[in-house]
Coordinates of N, CA and C in Angstrom, one line a residue:
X208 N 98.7 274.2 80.1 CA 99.4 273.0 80.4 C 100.9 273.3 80.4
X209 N 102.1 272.5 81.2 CA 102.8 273.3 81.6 C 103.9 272.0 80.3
X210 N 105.0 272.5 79.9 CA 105.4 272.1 78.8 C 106.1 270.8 79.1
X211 N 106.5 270.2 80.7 CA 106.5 268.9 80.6 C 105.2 268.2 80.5
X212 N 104.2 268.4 81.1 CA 103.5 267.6 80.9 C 103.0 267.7 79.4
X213 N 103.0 268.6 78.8 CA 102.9 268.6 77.4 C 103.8 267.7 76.4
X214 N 104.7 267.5 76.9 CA 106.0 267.0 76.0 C 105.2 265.0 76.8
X215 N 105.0 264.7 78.0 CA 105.2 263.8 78.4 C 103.6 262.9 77.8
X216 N 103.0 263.9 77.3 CA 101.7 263.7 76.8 C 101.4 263.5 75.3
X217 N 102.3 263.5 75.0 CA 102.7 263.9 73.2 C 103.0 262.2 72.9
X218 N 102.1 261.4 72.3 CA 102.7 260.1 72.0 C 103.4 259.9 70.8
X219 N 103.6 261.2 70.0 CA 104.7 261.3 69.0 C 106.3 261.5 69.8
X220 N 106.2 261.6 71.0 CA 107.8 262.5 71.4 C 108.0 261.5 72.6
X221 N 106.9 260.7 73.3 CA 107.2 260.0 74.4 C 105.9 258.9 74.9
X222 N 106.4 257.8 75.0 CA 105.6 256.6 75.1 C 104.8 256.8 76.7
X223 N 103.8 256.6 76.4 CA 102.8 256.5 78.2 C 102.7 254.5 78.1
X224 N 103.7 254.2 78.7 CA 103.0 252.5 79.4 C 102.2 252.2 80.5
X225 N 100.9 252.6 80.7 CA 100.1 252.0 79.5 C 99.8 253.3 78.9
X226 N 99.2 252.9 76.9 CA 99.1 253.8 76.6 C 98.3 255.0 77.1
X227 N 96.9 254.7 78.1 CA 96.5 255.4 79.1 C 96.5 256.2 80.4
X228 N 97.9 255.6 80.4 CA 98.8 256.2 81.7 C 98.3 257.9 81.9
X229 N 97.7 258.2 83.3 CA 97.1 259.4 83.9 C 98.3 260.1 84.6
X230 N 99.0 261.0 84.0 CA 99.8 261.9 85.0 C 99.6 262.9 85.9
X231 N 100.0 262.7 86.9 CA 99.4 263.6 87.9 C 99.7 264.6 87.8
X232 N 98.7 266.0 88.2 CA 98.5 267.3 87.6 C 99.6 267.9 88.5
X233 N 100.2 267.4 89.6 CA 101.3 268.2 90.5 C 102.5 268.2 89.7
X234 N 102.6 267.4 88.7 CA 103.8 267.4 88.3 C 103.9 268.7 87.5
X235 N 102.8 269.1 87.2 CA 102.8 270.6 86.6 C 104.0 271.3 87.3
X236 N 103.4 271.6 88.4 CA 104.8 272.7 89.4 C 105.6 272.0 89.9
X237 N 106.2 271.2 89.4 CA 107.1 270.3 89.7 C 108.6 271.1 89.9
X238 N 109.4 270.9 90.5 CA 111.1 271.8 90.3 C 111.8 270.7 90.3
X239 N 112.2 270.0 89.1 CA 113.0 268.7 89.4 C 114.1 269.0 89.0
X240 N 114.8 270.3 88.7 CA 116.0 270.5 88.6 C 116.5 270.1 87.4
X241 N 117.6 268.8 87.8 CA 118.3 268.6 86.4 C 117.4 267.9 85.4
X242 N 116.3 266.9 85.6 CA 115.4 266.5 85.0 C 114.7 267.2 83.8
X243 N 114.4 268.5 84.9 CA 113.5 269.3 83.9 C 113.7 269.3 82.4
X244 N 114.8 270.2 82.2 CA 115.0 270.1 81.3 C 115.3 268.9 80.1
X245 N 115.3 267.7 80.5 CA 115.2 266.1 80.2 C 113.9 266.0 79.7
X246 N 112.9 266.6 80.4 CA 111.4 266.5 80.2 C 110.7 267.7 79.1
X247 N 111.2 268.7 79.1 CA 111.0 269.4 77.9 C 111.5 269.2 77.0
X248 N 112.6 268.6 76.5 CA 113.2 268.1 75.2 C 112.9 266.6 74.9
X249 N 112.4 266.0 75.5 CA 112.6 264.8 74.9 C 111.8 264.4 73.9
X250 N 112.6 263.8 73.1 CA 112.0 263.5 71.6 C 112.4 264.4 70.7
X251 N 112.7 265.5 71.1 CA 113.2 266.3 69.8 C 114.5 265.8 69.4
X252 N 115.8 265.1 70.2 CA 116.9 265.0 69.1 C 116.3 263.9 68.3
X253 N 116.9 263.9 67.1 CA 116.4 262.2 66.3 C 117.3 261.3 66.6
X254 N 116.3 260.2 66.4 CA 116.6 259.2 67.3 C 116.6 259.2 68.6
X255 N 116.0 260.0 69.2 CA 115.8 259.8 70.5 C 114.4 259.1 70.7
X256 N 114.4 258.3 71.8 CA 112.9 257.4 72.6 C 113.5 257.8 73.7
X257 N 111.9 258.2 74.2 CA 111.1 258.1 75.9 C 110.5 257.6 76.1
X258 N 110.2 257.1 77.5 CA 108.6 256.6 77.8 C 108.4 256.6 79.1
X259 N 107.7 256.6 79.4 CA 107.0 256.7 81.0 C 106.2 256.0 81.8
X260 N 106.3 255.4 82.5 CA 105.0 254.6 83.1 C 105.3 254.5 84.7
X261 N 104.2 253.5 85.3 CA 104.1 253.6 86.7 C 104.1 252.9 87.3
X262 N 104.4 252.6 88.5 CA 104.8 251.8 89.8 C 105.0 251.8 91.0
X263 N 104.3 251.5 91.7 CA 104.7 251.2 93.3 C 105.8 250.8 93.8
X264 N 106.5 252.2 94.4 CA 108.3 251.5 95.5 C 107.9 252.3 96.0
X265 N 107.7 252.9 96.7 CA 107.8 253.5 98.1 C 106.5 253.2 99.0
X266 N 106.6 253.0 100.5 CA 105.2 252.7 101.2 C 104.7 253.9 101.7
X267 N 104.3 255.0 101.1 CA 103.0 256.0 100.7 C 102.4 255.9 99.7
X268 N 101.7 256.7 99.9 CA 100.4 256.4 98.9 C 100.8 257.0 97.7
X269 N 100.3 256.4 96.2 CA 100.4 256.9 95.3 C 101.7 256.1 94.5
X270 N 101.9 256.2 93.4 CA 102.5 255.7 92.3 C 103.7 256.3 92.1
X271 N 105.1 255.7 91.9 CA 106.2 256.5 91.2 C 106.2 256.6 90.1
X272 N 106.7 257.3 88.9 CA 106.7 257.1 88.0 C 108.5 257.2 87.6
X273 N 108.1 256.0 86.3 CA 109.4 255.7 85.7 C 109.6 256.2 84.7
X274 N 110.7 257.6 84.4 CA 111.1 258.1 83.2 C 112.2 257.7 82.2
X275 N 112.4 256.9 81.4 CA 113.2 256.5 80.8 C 113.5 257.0 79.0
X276 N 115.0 257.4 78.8 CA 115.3 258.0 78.0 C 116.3 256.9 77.0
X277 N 116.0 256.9 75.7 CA 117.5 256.2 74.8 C 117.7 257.7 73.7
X278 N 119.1 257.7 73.7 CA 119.6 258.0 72.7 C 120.0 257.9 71.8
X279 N 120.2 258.0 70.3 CA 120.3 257.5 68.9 C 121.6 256.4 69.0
X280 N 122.2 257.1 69.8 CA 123.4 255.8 70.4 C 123.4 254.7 71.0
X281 N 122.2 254.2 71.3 CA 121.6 253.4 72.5 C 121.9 253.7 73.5
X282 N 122.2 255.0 74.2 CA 122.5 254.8 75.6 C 121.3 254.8 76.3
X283 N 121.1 254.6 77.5 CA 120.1 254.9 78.3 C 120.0 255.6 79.5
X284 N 118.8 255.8 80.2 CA 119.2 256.6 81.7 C 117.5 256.1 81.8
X285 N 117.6 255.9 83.3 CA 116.3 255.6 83.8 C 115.9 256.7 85.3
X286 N 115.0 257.0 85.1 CA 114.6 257.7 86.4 C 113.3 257.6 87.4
X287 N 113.6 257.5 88.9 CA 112.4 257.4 89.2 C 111.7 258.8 90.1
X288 N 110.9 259.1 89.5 CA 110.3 260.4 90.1 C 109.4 260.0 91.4
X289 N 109.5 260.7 92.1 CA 108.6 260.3 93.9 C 108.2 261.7 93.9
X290 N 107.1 261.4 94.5 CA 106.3 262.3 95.3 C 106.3 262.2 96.6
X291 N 106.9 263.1 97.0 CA 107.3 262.9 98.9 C 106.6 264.2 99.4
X292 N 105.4 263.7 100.1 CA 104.6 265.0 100.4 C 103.9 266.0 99.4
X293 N 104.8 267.2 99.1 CA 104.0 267.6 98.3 C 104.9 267.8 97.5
X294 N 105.9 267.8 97.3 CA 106.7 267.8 96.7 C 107.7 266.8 95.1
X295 N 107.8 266.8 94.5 CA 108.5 265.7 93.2 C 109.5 265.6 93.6
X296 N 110.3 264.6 93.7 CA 111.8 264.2 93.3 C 112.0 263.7 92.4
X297 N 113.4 263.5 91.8 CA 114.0 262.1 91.3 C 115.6 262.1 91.5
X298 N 114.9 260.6 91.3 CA 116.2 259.7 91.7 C 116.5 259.0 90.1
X299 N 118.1 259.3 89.8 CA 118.5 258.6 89.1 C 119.2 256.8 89.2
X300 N 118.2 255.9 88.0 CA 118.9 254.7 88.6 C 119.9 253.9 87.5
X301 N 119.9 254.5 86.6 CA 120.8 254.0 85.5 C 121.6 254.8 84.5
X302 N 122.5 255.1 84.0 CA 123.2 255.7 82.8 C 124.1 254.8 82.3
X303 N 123.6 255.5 80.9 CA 125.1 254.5 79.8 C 124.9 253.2 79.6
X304 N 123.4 252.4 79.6 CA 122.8 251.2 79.7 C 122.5 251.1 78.0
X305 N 123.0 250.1 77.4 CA 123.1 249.9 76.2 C 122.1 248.9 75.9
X306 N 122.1 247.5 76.8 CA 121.0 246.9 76.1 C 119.6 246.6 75.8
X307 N 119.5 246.1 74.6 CA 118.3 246.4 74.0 C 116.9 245.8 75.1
X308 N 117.4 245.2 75.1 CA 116.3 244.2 76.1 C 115.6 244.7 77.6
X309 N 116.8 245.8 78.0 CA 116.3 246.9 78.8 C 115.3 247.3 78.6
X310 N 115.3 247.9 77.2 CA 114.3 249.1 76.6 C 113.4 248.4 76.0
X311 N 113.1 247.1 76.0 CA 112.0 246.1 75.7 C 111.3 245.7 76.6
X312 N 112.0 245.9 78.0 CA 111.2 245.4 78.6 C 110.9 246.6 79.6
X313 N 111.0 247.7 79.3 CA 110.5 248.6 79.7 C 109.3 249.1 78.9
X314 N 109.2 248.9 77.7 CA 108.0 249.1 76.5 C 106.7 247.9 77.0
X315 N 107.5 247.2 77.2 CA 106.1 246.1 77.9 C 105.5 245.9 78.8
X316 N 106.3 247.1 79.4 CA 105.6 247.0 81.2 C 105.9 246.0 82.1
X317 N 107.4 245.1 81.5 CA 108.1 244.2 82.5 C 108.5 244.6 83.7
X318 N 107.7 245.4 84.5 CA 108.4 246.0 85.8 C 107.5 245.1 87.1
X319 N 108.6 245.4 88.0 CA 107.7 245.4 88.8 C 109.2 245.6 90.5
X320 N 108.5 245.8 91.4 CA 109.3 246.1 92.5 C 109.6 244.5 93.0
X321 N 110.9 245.1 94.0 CA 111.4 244.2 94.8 C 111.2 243.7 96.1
X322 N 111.0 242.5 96.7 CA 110.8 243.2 98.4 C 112.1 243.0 98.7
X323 N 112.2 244.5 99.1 CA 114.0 244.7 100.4 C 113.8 245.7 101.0
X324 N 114.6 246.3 101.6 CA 114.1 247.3 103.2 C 113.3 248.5 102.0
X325 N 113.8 248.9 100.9 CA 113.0 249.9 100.4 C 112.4 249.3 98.9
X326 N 112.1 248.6 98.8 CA 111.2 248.0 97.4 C 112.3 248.7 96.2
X327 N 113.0 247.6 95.7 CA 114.0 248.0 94.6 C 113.2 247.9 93.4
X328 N 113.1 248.3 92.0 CA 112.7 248.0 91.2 C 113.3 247.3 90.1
X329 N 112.6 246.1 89.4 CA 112.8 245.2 88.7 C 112.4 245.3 87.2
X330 N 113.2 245.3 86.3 CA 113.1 245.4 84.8 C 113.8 244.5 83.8
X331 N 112.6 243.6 83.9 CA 113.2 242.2 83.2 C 113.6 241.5 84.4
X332 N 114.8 241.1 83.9 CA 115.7 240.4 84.5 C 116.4 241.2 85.4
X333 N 116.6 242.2 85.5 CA 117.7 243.4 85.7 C 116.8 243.9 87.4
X334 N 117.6 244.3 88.2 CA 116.8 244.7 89.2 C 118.3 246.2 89.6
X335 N 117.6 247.4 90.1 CA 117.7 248.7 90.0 C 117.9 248.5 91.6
X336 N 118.8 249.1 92.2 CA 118.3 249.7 93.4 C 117.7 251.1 93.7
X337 N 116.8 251.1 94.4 CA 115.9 252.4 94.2 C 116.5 253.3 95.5
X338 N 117.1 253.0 96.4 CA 117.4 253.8 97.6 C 118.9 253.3 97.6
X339 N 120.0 254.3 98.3 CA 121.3 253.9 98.9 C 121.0 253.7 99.9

């Protein structure tokens, strides 16, 4: 098992919303660059939370998923990983996001997309643009 998905599987180091959340096995060989390394460490600083979960924004098949990070400082960063072909991306949609209610309603699975030319995504109250 390849050490992100190990780290992303670890419900001591990183939250699955829902707790059953199935990660797809491509992400094994995934090359997401700056990410990567975001995905192997997370949860080891203290005070650090992750979590992860899933969603529909793009019109192909299959689920994005949403990786979201806080730091002992409250900051935040949210990311959405795509699968375009055969390939992983991500897109970054947030940094330096302090409020709490963010990261509450990202623990509850308050998501959901937008309809606009590319399906934005919605957290809480808060809505992301997912495409420039």
């Amino acid at each position: 098992m390849g050490s992100e998905i190990a780290t992303l599987s670890d419900p001591d180091r990183v939250e699955l919303v829902p707790a059953g959340l199935q990660l797809p096995e491509s992400l094994l060989s995934a090359n997401l660059h700056s990410i990567t390394s975001l995905l192997k460490t997370c949860g080891q600083t203290d005070g650090q939370d992750c979590l992860i979960t899933a969603i529909d924004l793009a019109d192909h098949p299959g689920d994005e998923l949403v990786f979201a990070t806080r730091a002992a400082n409250g900051r935040q960063a949210i990311y959405v990983l795509e699968l375009k072909g055969e390939e992983w991306r991500s897109v970054s949609l947030a940094y330096n996001v302090t409020t709490e209610s963010l990261w509450d309603d990202l623990r509850s699975g308050r998501l959901s997309s937008v309809p606009s030319n590319y399906r934005d995504l919605k957290v809480g109250d808060r809505v992301f643009r997912f495409r420039n």
